[in-house]
C-alpha positions as CSV (number, residue, x, y, z in Angstrom):
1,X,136.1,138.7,138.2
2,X,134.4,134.9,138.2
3,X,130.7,134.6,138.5
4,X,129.5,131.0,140.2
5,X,125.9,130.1,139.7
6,X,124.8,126.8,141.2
7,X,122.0,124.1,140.8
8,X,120.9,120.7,141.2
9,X,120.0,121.3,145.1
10,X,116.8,120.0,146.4
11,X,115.1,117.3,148.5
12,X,116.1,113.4,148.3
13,X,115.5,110.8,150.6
14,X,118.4,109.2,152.7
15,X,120.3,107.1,150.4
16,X,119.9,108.4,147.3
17,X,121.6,110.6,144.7
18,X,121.9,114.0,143.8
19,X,123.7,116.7,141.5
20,X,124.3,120.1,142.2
21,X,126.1,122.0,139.3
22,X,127.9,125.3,139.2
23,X,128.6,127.5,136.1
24,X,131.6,129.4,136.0
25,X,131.8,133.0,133.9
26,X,134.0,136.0,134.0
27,X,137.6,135.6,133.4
28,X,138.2,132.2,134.0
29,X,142.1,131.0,133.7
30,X,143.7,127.3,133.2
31,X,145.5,127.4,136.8
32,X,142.3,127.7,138.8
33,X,141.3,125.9,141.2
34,X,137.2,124.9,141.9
35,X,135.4,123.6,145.1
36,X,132.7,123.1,146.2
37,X,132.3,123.6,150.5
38,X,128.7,123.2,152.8
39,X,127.7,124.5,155.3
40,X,124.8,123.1,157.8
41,X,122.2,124.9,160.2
42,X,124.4,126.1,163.7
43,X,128.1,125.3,162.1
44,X,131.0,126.5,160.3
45,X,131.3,126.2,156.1
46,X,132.9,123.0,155.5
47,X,135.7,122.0,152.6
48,X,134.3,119.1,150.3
49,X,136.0,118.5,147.6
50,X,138.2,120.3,145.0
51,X,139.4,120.1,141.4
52,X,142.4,121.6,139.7
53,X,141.9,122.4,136.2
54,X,143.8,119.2,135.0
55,X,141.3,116.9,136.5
56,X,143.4,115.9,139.7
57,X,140.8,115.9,142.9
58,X,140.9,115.9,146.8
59,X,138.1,115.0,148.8
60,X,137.0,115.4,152.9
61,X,137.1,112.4,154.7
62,X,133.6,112.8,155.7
63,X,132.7,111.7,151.9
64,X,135.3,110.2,150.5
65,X,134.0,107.3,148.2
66,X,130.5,108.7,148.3
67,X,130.8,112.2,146.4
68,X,132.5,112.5,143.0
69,X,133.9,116.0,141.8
70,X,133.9,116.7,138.3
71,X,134.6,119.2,135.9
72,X,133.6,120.2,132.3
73,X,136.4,122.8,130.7
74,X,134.5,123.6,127.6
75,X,131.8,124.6,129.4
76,X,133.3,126.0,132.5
77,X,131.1,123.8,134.9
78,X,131.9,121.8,137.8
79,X,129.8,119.2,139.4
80,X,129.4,117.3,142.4
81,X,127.7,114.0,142.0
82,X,126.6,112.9,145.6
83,X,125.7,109.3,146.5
84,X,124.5,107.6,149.2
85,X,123.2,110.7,150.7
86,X,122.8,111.3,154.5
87,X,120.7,113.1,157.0
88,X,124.0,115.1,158.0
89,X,124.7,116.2,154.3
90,X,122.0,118.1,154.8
91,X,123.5,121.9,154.2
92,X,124.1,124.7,151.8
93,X,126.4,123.8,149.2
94,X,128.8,126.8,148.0
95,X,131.0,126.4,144.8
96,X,133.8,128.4,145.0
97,X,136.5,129.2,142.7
98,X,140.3,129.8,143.3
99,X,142.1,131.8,141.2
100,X,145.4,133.7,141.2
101,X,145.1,134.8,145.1
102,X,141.0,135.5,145.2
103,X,138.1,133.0,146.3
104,X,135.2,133.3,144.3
105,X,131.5,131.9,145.7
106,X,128.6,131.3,144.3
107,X,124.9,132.4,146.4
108,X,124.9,128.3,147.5
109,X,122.0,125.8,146.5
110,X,119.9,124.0,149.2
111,X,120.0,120.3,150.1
112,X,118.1,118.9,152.2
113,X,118.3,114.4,153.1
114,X,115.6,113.3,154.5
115,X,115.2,110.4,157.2
C-alpha cells in the first residue's frame, strides 16, 4: 500500500508560479513510477507529467516547457513546479503513484488561475 498526500494548491494570478507537492509513504519501491494528472470542472482527469524513479520525465503537450516534474528519493516527494500559469490550468491536481501493477492517488489539491 502507498499513501499520497498533496499540497502547494491554491490561488495565483494568470502568469505566475506555483508548487504543489505530494508525499509518498507506505511501501514505496525503486521501480515506481510517480505522476501527477488534473482534472478541470465538466472534463475527464488528464495525464501531466510523470517521473521514473531514476529522474527520467515525460510531459503533456499542453505544458511542456512550462511545468517541471521533480522528485526527492530521500524523502519520497515529488513535485510539480508550474510556471506561467493559465486560466485553463485551472483543475484538481491528483498525484498518483505506479507501482508493480496498482495506481495509487492522492485526495488531489485545488488550483485555481485567475484572469
Amino acid at each position: 500500500q502507498v499513501q499520497l498526500v498533496e499540497s502547494g494548491g491554491g490561488l495565483v494570478q494568470a502568469g505566475g508560479s506555483l508548487r504543489v507537492s505530494c508525499l509518498a509513504s507506505g511501501r514505496i519501491f525503486i521501480t515506481n513510477v510517480m505522476g501527477w494528472y488534473r482534472q478541470a470542472p465538466g472534463k475527464q482527469r488528464e495525464w501531466v507529467a510523470e517521473i521514473t524513479y531514476g529522474g527520467s520525465t515525460n510531459y503533456a503537450e499542453s505544458i511542456k516547457g512550462r511545468f517541471t516534474i521533480s522528485r526527492d528519493n530521500a524523502k519520497n516527494t515529488v513535485y510539480l513546479q508550474m510556471n506561467s500559469l493559465k486560466p485553463e490550468d485551472t483543475a484538481v491536481y491528483y498525484c498518483n503513484c505506479f507501482q508493480l501493477g496498482y495506481n495509487y492517488w492522492g485526495q488531489g489539491t485545488q488550483v485555481t488561475v485567475s484572469s
